[in-house]
Coordinates of C-alpha atoms in Angstrom, one line a residue:
M1 CA -18.6 177.6 271.3
I2 CA -21.9 176.9 269.4
K3 CA -21.9 178.4 265.9
A4 CA -25.3 179.1 264.4
K5 CA -25.4 178.3 260.7
S6 CA -28.6 180.3 260.1
L7 CA -30.9 182.7 261.9
Y8 CA -33.4 179.8 262.3
H9 CA -30.7 177.9 264.2
L10 CA -29.8 181.0 266.2
I11 CA -33.4 181.3 267.4
L12 CA -33.5 177.6 268.3
Y13 CA -30.3 177.9 270.2
S14 CA -31.7 181.0 272.0
I15 CA -34.9 179.1 273.0
F16 CA -32.8 176.2 274.1
F17 CA -30.5 178.5 276.1
I18 CA -33.5 180.1 277.8
V19 CA -34.9 176.7 278.8
I20 CA -31.5 175.6 280.2
L21 CA -31.0 179.0 282.0
T22 CA -34.5 178.9 283.6
S23 CA -34.0 175.2 284.5
S24 CA -30.7 176.1 286.2
F25 CA -32.3 179.0 288.0
T26 CA -35.1 176.7 289.1
F27 CA -32.6 174.2 290.4
I28 CA -30.6 176.8 292.3
I29 CA -33.7 178.3 293.8
I30 CA -35.0 175.0 294.9
E31 CA -31.6 173.9 296.3
N32 CA -31.3 177.2 298.2
A33 CA -34.8 176.9 299.5
F34 CA -34.1 173.3 300.6
D35 CA -30.9 174.4 302.4
E36 CA -32.8 177.2 304.1
F37 CA -35.6 174.7 305.0
Q38 CA -33.0 172.3 306.5
E39 CA -31.4 175.0 308.5
K40 CA -34.8 176.1 309.9
I41 CA -35.7 172.5 310.7
D42 CA -32.4 172.0 312.6
I43 CA -33.0 175.3 314.5
I44 CA -36.6 174.3 315.3
K45 CA -35.5 170.9 316.5
K46 CA -32.8 172.3 318.7
N47 CA -35.0 175.1 320.1
Y48 CA -37.9 172.7 320.8
S49 CA -35.6 170.2 322.4
D50 CA -33.7 172.8 324.5
K51 CA -37.0 174.4 325.6
R52 CA -38.6 171.1 326.6
K53 CA -35.4 170.0 328.4
D54 CA -35.3 173.3 330.3
L55 CA -39.0 172.8 331.3
I56 CA -38.6 169.2 332.5
Q57 CA -35.4 170.1 334.3
A58 CA -37.1 173.0 336.1
D59 CA -40.1 170.7 336.9
I60 CA -37.9 168.0 338.4
K61 CA -35.9 170.5 340.5
N62 CA -39.1 172.0 341.8
S63 CA -40.4 168.5 342.6
V64 CA -37.2 167.7 344.5
K65 CA -37.5 171.0 346.4
F66 CA -41.1 170.1 347.3
I67 CA -40.0 166.7 348.6
K68 CA -37.2 168.2 350.6
Y69 CA -39.5 170.9 352.1
Y70 CA -42.2 168.3 353.0
H71 CA -39.6 166.0 354.5
Q72 CA -37.9 168.7 356.6
R73 CA -41.3 170.0 357.8
Y74 CA -42.8 166.8 359.0
K75 CA -39.8 164.5 359.8
D76 CA -40.3 165.2 363.5
T77 CA -44.1 164.6 363.6
K78 CA -44.6 161.9 361.0
S79 CA -42.9 158.6 360.0
E80 CA -40.8 158.5 356.9
K81 CA -43.2 156.0 355.4
Q82 CA -46.1 158.3 356.0
I83 CA -44.2 161.3 354.5
K84 CA -43.4 159.3 351.3
E85 CA -47.0 158.2 350.9
E86 CA -48.3 161.8 351.3
I87 CA -45.7 163.1 348.8
L88 CA -46.7 160.5 346.2
K89 CA -50.4 161.3 346.8
S90 CA -49.6 165.0 346.3
F91 CA -47.9 164.2 343.0
E92 CA -50.9 162.1 341.8
T93 CA -53.2 165.0 342.8
M94 CA -51.1 167.6 340.9
R95 CA -50.9 165.4 337.8
R96 CA -53.1 166.3 334.8
D97 CA -55.5 163.5 334.0
G98 CA -55.4 162.1 330.5
D99 CA -51.9 163.3 329.8
L100 CA -50.2 160.1 328.9
N101 CA -47.0 161.6 327.5
H102 CA -45.9 163.9 330.2
Y103 CA -45.5 162.4 333.7
L104 CA -43.1 162.2 336.6
F105 CA -41.5 158.9 337.6
I106 CA -39.7 157.8 340.8
Y107 CA -37.3 154.9 341.4
D108 CA -35.3 154.0 344.4
F109 CA -31.6 153.5 344.1
D110 CA -32.0 149.7 343.8
G111 CA -34.1 150.2 340.6
T112 CA -37.5 149.5 342.1
S113 CA -40.4 151.5 340.6
I114 CA -41.9 153.8 343.3
Y115 CA -44.1 156.0 341.2
Y116 CA -45.1 155.5 337.6
P117 CA -48.7 156.9 336.9
V118 CA -49.2 155.7 333.3
L119 CA -48.4 152.0 334.0
K120 CA -49.2 151.5 337.6
K121 CA -48.9 147.7 337.2
D122 CA -45.1 148.2 337.0
I123 CA -45.0 149.9 340.5
G124 CA -43.0 147.7 342.8
K125 CA -41.1 146.0 340.1
N126 CA -37.3 146.1 340.0
L127 CA -36.2 147.4 336.6
Y128 CA -32.5 148.0 337.4
E129 CA -31.4 145.6 334.6
F130 CA -34.1 146.6 332.1
K131 CA -32.7 147.3 328.6
D132 CA -34.3 149.3 325.8
P133 CA -34.3 147.9 322.2
S134 CA -30.8 149.4 321.6
G135 CA -29.4 147.5 324.6
K136 CA -29.1 150.5 327.0
K137 CA -29.8 149.9 330.7
V138 CA -32.1 152.9 331.0
I139 CA -33.1 152.8 334.8
Q140 CA -29.5 152.1 335.8
E141 CA -28.2 155.1 333.8
L142 CA -31.0 157.4 335.1
I143 CA -30.2 156.4 338.7
N144 CA -26.4 156.9 338.2
I145 CA -26.7 160.3 336.6
S146 CA -29.3 161.5 339.2
K147 CA -26.8 161.0 342.0
T148 CA -24.6 163.8 340.5
K149 CA -24.8 167.3 341.9
E150 CA -27.0 168.7 339.1
G151 CA -28.5 165.5 337.8
G152 CA -28.5 164.9 334.1
F153 CA -30.2 163.8 330.9
V154 CA -30.4 160.3 329.4
Q155 CA -31.7 159.6 325.8
Y156 CA -33.2 156.2 325.2
I157 CA -36.1 154.3 323.5
W158 CA -39.2 153.9 325.6
Y159 CA -42.8 152.7 325.2
K160 CA -45.2 155.6 324.4
P161 CA -48.8 155.0 325.6
E162 CA -50.4 157.4 323.2
I163 CA -49.2 155.6 320.1
R164 CA -48.8 152.2 321.8
K165 CA -45.3 151.6 320.5
D166 CA -41.7 152.5 321.3
A167 CA -40.4 156.1 320.6
L168 CA -37.2 158.0 321.2
K169 CA -37.3 159.8 324.5
I170 CA -35.0 162.0 326.6
S171 CA -35.4 162.3 330.4
Y172 CA -33.9 164.4 333.2
A173 CA -33.3 162.7 336.6
L174 CA -32.2 164.2 339.9
A175 CA -31.8 162.3 343.2
Y176 CA -33.2 163.0 346.7
K177 CA -30.6 161.0 348.6
P178 CA -32.4 161.0 352.1
F179 CA -35.0 158.8 350.5
D180 CA -32.7 157.0 348.0
W181 CA -35.0 158.3 345.3
T182 CA -34.4 159.1 341.7
I183 CA -37.0 161.5 340.4
G184 CA -37.3 162.1 336.7
S185 CA -39.5 163.2 333.8
G186 CA -39.1 163.1 330.1
I187 CA -40.3 164.2 326.6
Y188 CA -40.9 162.1 323.5
L189 CA -38.8 163.4 320.6
D190 CA -41.2 162.2 317.9
E191 CA -43.4 165.2 318.8
I192 CA -41.0 167.3 316.9
D193 CA -42.0 165.5 313.7
K194 CA -45.4 167.1 313.8
I195 CA -43.8 170.6 313.7
V196 CA -41.4 169.5 311.0
K197 CA -44.3 168.3 308.8
E198 CA -46.1 171.6 309.2
K199 CA -42.9 173.4 308.1
K200 CA -42.5 171.0 305.2
D201 CA -46.0 171.7 303.9
E202 CA -45.1 175.4 304.0
Y203 CA -41.9 174.7 302.1
D204 CA -43.7 172.6 299.4
E205 CA -46.1 175.4 298.8
K206 CA -43.3 177.9 298.6
I207 CA -41.4 175.8 296.0
S208 CA -44.6 175.3 294.0
N209 CA -45.0 179.1 293.8
Y210 CA -41.4 179.5 292.7
I211 CA -41.7 176.9 290.0
L212 CA -45.0 178.4 288.7
Q213 CA -43.5 181.8 288.5
I214 CA -40.4 180.6 286.7
M215 CA -42.4 178.5 284.2
S216 CA -44.5 181.5 283.5
L217 CA -41.4 183.6 282.8
T218 CA -40.0 180.8 280.6
I219 CA -43.1 180.6 278.5
M220 CA -43.2 184.4 278.1
L221 CA -39.6 184.4 276.9
V222 CA -40.1 181.5 274.5
L223 CA -43.2 183.2 273.0
Y224 CA -41.2 186.4 272.7
S225 CA -38.4 184.5 270.9
I226 CA -40.9 183.0 268.5
F227 CA -42.4 186.5 267.9
I228 CA -38.9 187.8 267.0
Y229 CA -38.3 184.9 264.7
K230 CA -41.6 185.3 262.9
N231 CA -41.2 189.0 262.3
A232 CA -37.6 190.4 262.6
T233 CA -35.9 187.3 261.1
I234 CA -38.1 187.3 258.1
L235 CA -37.1 190.9 257.3
I236 CA -33.5 190.1 257.9
V237 CA -33.6 187.0 255.6
N238 CA -35.2 189.1 252.9
D239 CA -32.4 191.7 253.1
V240 CA -29.8 188.9 253.0
K241 CA -31.3 187.4 249.9
E242 CA -31.3 190.9 248.2
I243 CA -27.6 191.3 249.0
G244 CA -27.0 187.8 247.5
K245 CA -28.8 188.8 244.3
F246 CA -26.8 192.1 244.2
L247 CA -23.5 190.2 244.5
K248 CA -24.4 188.0 241.6
E249 CA -25.4 191.0 239.5
T250 CA -22.2 192.8 240.3
Q251 CA -20.3 190.1 238.6
Q252 CA -21.9 191.1 235.3
D253 CA -22.0 194.9 235.7
D254 CA -20.3 197.5 237.9
N255 CA -23.3 199.2 239.5
R256 CA -24.0 199.8 243.2
I257 CA -27.1 198.4 244.8
K258 CA -30.3 200.5 244.9
Q259 CA -31.0 201.6 248.5
D260 CA -34.7 200.9 248.2
R261 CA -34.1 197.2 247.7
L262 CA -33.0 196.9 251.4
I263 CA -35.0 197.6 254.6
F264 CA -32.3 197.8 257.3
G265 CA -29.7 200.6 257.1
E266 CA -27.0 198.2 258.4
F267 CA -27.4 195.9 255.4
K268 CA -27.2 198.9 253.1
V269 CA -23.8 199.7 254.5
I270 CA -22.8 196.0 254.2
A271 CA -23.9 196.0 250.5
N272 CA -21.7 199.1 249.8
Y273 CA -18.7 197.5 251.6
A274 CA -19.3 194.3 249.6
Y275 CA -19.4 196.3 246.3
D276 CA -16.1 198.1 247.2
A277 CA -14.5 194.8 248.2
M278 CA -15.5 193.1 244.9
H279 CA -14.3 196.0 242.9
N280 CA -10.9 196.0 244.7
I281 CA -10.7 192.2 244.2
K282 CA -11.2 192.6 240.5
D283 CA -8.4 195.2 240.3
K284 CA -6.1 193.1 242.5
N285 CA -6.8 190.0 240.5
N286 CA -5.7 191.6 237.3
M287 CA -2.6 192.8 239.0
L288 CA -1.9 189.4 240.4
Q289 CA -2.3 187.7 237.0
E290 CA 0.3 190.1 235.5
L291 CA 2.6 189.6 238.6
N292 CA 2.2 185.8 238.4
K293 CA 3.1 185.7 234.8
H294 CA 6.2 187.7 235.4
L295 CA 7.1 185.5 238.5
E296 CA 6.6 182.3 236.5
E297 CA 9.0 183.4 233.8
T298 CA 11.5 184.5 236.5
V299 CA 11.2 181.2 238.4
N300 CA 11.6 179.1 235.3
L301 CA 14.8 181.1 234.4
Q302 CA 16.2 180.7 238.0
T303 CA 15.3 177.0 238.1
K304 CA 17.2 176.4 234.9
E305 CA 20.2 178.3 236.3
L306 CA 20.0 176.4 239.6
K307 CA 19.7 173.1 237.9
D308 CA 22.8 173.8 235.8
L309 CA 24.6 174.9 238.9
V310 CA 23.7 171.7 240.8
D311 CA 24.7 169.5 237.8
S312 CA 28.0 171.3 237.7
Q313 CA 28.6 170.8 241.4
K314 CA 27.8 167.1 241.1
K315 CA 30.1 166.8 238.1
F316 CA 32.8 168.7 240.0
L317 CA 32.4 166.5 243.1
K318 CA 32.5 163.3 241.0
N319 CA 35.6 164.4 239.1
S320 CA 37.2 165.6 242.4
V321 CA 36.7 162.3 244.1
H322 CA 38.0 160.5 241.0
E323 CA 41.1 162.7 240.9
I324 CA 41.8 162.4 244.6
N325 CA 42.0 158.6 244.4
T326 CA 45.3 158.5 242.4
P327 CA 47.4 160.9 244.4
L328 CA 46.0 159.4 247.6
S329 CA 47.1 155.9 246.5
I330 CA 50.6 157.3 245.7
I331 CA 50.8 159.0 249.1
R332 CA 49.8 155.8 250.9
T333 CA 52.2 153.6 248.9
N334 CA 55.2 155.9 249.5
I335 CA 54.3 156.1 253.2
D336 CA 54.4 152.3 253.4
L337 CA 57.8 152.3 251.5
F338 CA 59.2 155.0 253.8
K339 CA 58.1 153.1 256.9
M340 CA 60.1 150.1 255.8
H341 CA 63.2 152.2 256.4
E342 CA 61.9 154.5 259.2
K343 CA 59.5 152.5 261.2
D344 CA 59.3 154.8 264.3
N345 CA 59.5 158.1 262.5
K346 CA 57.0 160.5 264.3
Y347 CA 56.5 162.7 261.3
V348 CA 55.8 159.7 259.0
S349 CA 53.2 158.5 261.5
N350 CA 51.5 161.9 261.5
I351 CA 51.5 162.0 257.6
E352 CA 50.0 158.5 257.6
S353 CA 47.3 159.6 260.1
G354 CA 46.4 162.5 257.9
A355 CA 46.3 160.3 254.8
K356 CA 44.0 157.9 256.5
I357 CA 41.6 160.7 257.4
I358 CA 41.6 161.8 253.8
Q359 CA 41.0 158.2 252.8
Y360 CA 38.0 157.9 255.2
I361 CA 36.5 161.2 253.8
Y362 CA 37.1 160.0 250.2
D363 CA 35.3 156.7 251.0
D364 CA 32.3 158.7 252.4
L365 CA 32.1 161.0 249.3
S366 CA 32.5 158.0 247.0
Y367 CA 29.6 156.2 248.7
L368 CA 27.4 159.3 248.5
I369 CA 28.0 159.6 244.7
K370 CA 27.4 155.9 244.0
K371 CA 24.8 154.9 246.5
D372 CA 21.8 155.6 244.2
R373 CA 23.4 154.1 241.1
V374 CA 25.1 151.0 242.5
D375 CA 23.7 147.8 243.9
Y376 CA 25.3 146.7 247.2
P377 CA 24.9 142.9 247.5
K378 CA 25.1 141.1 250.9
E379 CA 27.6 138.5 251.9
Y380 CA 28.5 136.6 255.0
I381 CA 31.2 138.7 256.8
D382 CA 33.4 137.7 259.7
F383 CA 32.4 140.9 261.7
S384 CA 35.0 140.1 264.4
E385 CA 38.0 140.1 262.0
F386 CA 36.5 143.0 259.9
L387 CA 36.3 145.2 263.0
K388 CA 39.8 144.3 264.1
Q389 CA 41.1 145.3 260.6
R390 CA 39.3 148.7 260.8
L391 CA 40.7 149.3 264.3
E392 CA 44.2 148.6 263.0
F393 CA 43.6 151.1 260.2
F394 CA 42.6 153.8 262.6
D395 CA 45.2 152.9 265.3
G396 CA 47.8 155.4 264.0
V397 CA 45.1 158.1 263.8
A398 CA 44.1 157.5 267.4
N399 CA 47.8 157.5 268.6
A400 CA 48.4 160.8 266.8
N401 CA 45.5 162.3 268.8
D402 CA 46.7 160.9 272.2
L403 CA 43.9 158.3 272.3
F404 CA 43.9 154.5 272.6
F405 CA 41.4 151.7 272.0
I406 CA 40.0 149.3 274.7
T407 CA 38.2 146.4 272.9
N408 CA 35.9 143.6 273.8
I409 CA 35.3 141.7 270.6
D410 CA 33.8 138.2 270.6
E411 CA 35.4 135.8 268.2
D412 CA 33.7 134.3 265.0
I413 CA 30.7 136.7 264.8
Y414 CA 29.3 136.4 261.3
I415 CA 26.5 138.6 259.8
K416 CA 25.0 138.9 256.4
F417 CA 25.7 142.4 255.2
N418 CA 27.4 144.4 252.4
R419 CA 31.1 144.9 253.2
L420 CA 31.2 148.5 251.9
E421 CA 28.2 149.6 253.8
L422 CA 29.4 147.9 257.0
Q423 CA 32.7 149.7 256.6
R424 CA 30.9 153.1 256.4
I425 CA 29.1 152.3 259.7
V426 CA 32.3 151.2 261.5
D427 CA 34.6 153.9 260.0
N428 CA 32.3 156.8 260.7
N429 CA 31.8 155.8 264.4
I430 CA 35.5 155.2 265.0
S431 CA 36.4 158.4 263.2
N432 CA 33.8 160.4 265.3
A433 CA 35.1 158.8 268.5
I434 CA 38.6 159.9 267.7
K435 CA 37.4 163.4 266.7
Y436 CA 35.3 164.1 269.8
S437 CA 37.0 162.2 272.6
Y438 CA 38.9 164.0 275.4
A439 CA 42.7 163.8 275.0
K440 CA 44.5 160.8 276.5
S441 CA 41.2 159.0 277.1
P442 CA 40.2 155.5 276.0
I443 CA 37.8 154.6 273.3
Y444 CA 35.7 151.5 274.2
I445 CA 34.9 149.2 271.2
R446 CA 32.6 146.3 271.9
L447 CA 31.2 143.5 269.6
T448 CA 29.1 140.8 271.3
Y449 CA 26.1 138.6 270.7
F450 CA 22.9 140.2 272.0
N451 CA 20.8 137.0 271.7
D452 CA 20.4 134.2 269.1
D453 CA 19.2 136.6 266.4
Y454 CA 21.2 139.8 267.0
V455 CA 24.7 141.1 267.6
E456 CA 25.6 144.5 269.1
F457 CA 28.4 146.8 268.0
S458 CA 29.0 149.8 270.3
V459 CA 31.5 152.7 270.5
K460 CA 31.8 154.5 273.9
T461 CA 33.8 157.7 274.4
N462 CA 34.7 160.1 277.2
S463 CA 33.4 163.3 275.5
E464 CA 31.0 166.2 275.8
K465 CA 27.3 165.6 276.0
I466 CA 25.4 165.5 272.7
E467 CA 22.6 168.1 273.4
E468 CA 20.6 167.6 270.2
T469 CA 20.4 163.8 270.0
N470 CA 17.4 164.0 267.6
K471 CA 19.4 166.1 265.1
I472 CA 22.7 164.3 265.2
F473 CA 21.8 162.1 262.2
N474 CA 20.7 165.0 260.0
D475 CA 22.5 166.3 256.9
F476 CA 25.4 168.7 257.7
Y477 CA 24.6 168.8 261.4
R478 CA 27.5 169.1 263.8
E479 CA 27.4 169.5 267.6
N480 CA 30.8 171.2 267.6
N481 CA 31.7 173.2 264.5
A482 CA 35.3 173.7 265.8
R483 CA 36.1 170.0 265.3
G484 CA 35.8 170.2 261.5
G485 CA 34.1 167.7 259.2
F486 CA 31.1 167.9 256.8
G487 CA 28.4 166.6 259.1
L488 CA 27.6 163.8 256.5
G489 CA 29.0 160.7 258.2
L490 CA 26.2 159.9 260.6
R491 CA 23.6 160.7 258.0
I492 CA 25.2 158.0 255.8
V493 CA 25.2 155.7 258.8
K494 CA 21.5 156.4 259.4
E495 CA 20.6 155.7 255.8
I496 CA 22.5 152.4 255.7
C497 CA 20.9 151.3 259.1
D498 CA 17.4 152.2 258.0
K499 CA 17.9 150.3 254.7
N500 CA 19.2 147.2 256.5
L501 CA 16.9 147.3 259.5
V502 CA 19.8 148.0 261.9
I503 CA 18.6 149.3 265.3
I504 CA 20.4 152.4 266.6
K505 CA 20.6 153.5 270.2
L506 CA 22.3 156.7 271.3
E507 CA 23.1 157.4 275.0
S508 CA 24.9 160.7 276.0
T509 CA 25.6 162.1 279.5
D510 CA 27.8 165.0 280.7
N511 CA 31.0 162.8 280.5
E512 CA 30.2 159.8 278.2
T513 CA 28.6 159.1 274.8
K514 CA 27.7 155.7 273.5
F515 CA 26.5 154.6 270.1
T516 CA 25.0 151.1 269.9
Y517 CA 24.1 149.3 266.7
R518 CA 22.1 146.0 266.8
F519 CA 22.5 143.9 263.6
K520 CA 20.3 140.9 262.7
I521 CA 22.6 138.0 262.1
N522 CA 20.9 136.7 259.0
E523 CA 18.9 139.7 257.8
N524 CA 18.2 139.5 254.1
T525 CA 15.4 142.1 253.8
T526 CA 15.7 145.8 252.8
S527 CA 13.2 148.5 253.1

């Protein structure tokens, strides 16, 4: 939508719109008139052609009737040759002298010219194989169609004596079989062009009148727009300027505008509305300043309290993680000692599984606390052996959950990575696989070379589909709240992978979920 920035632009847009509108109307009118003209021309051509065809058809049928009548009347008293000569002589007598375009012609069935008044030199010639410029065998087609019961029409190109060149022609032919004659007559179709030219001249004059009328209307509208601009807009601009002055004055005092300063009543109403609005704005501004001052004090107080609360929570979390380490180590040590005496004790295995889960959660929390304060240097790690050790760590946890691992781990895969960060990636994926897999189903662990520069580590489970794959790496997000956890593990994984340029690919269907991580073998760049 065009937006006018001033009354001047509005008038210009209006004039431009008028010109476009009138041009469109002119185009539509001309197009409609042209379509109407084309329809009339088609009708004129068809009517002219049909009428002339009816005339020559009637003329030829009457000629054949005359031949038949004359033949029947004198066949017993005169020879056939004499009858033919007298018939041809009658046709010549009836023919209008000087009419070169409308004539009757007769050929015998062999194609020999019997009667051709405009070119008598062709009489006696056999034209059965004669072809017009388009390759049509004209005489042959006329003879063939004349032998039908009602005769027929043939369209072809033929020499026109009046203009001394070829023209399109249509002829009707009908046979008189007792003489083996084909009798015909035709019309030249270029005569229609004369009628079309007359109608075109009428059409051009009509269009010129339309255009003249529309242009006159356009000029009148443009002049009227200019008149409006020169008079009404000047008055409007003056009122607008007065309102602008009044608004500036209102900032200094609190008086309403004098009504005699404005011309239009609408602008007087606008000025009063503007005064009321500015007065209300001043009152609201004072109220907002007081409210803002109060809110600022309240926000500062709440911010201080919130900061103290966050600091306390961080301190509590840090102390809790520190305090958990000692009893967790004691539990793990005593479980190992107890297993030396009771190797296959089910309850000890369950206690060990629970302790390992606590250990995994402790490692996550410990990493979260230290990640912004501790540097994590890289080293060359035997990824194959490292992964086997972590699977051995989680093996008891998997068994306690009626799960088992199926591994495909290539040997001697080394990457340059921080050991603690690699453990967070591996442990979180294995732990989640155990947590979300269907009971008594396998967990597929795979570690292979992807190419000369990358290795791929993947974990695939038989589990429910992850609906929100774009949220799964967010803080505290969990697809299934019933499974427990804090929703922090995959967020830690995502941070480590982004930091070390590890490519993550997640695929999840109704029955399977697969996490794939692509590590660069010798990546030494962080971002």
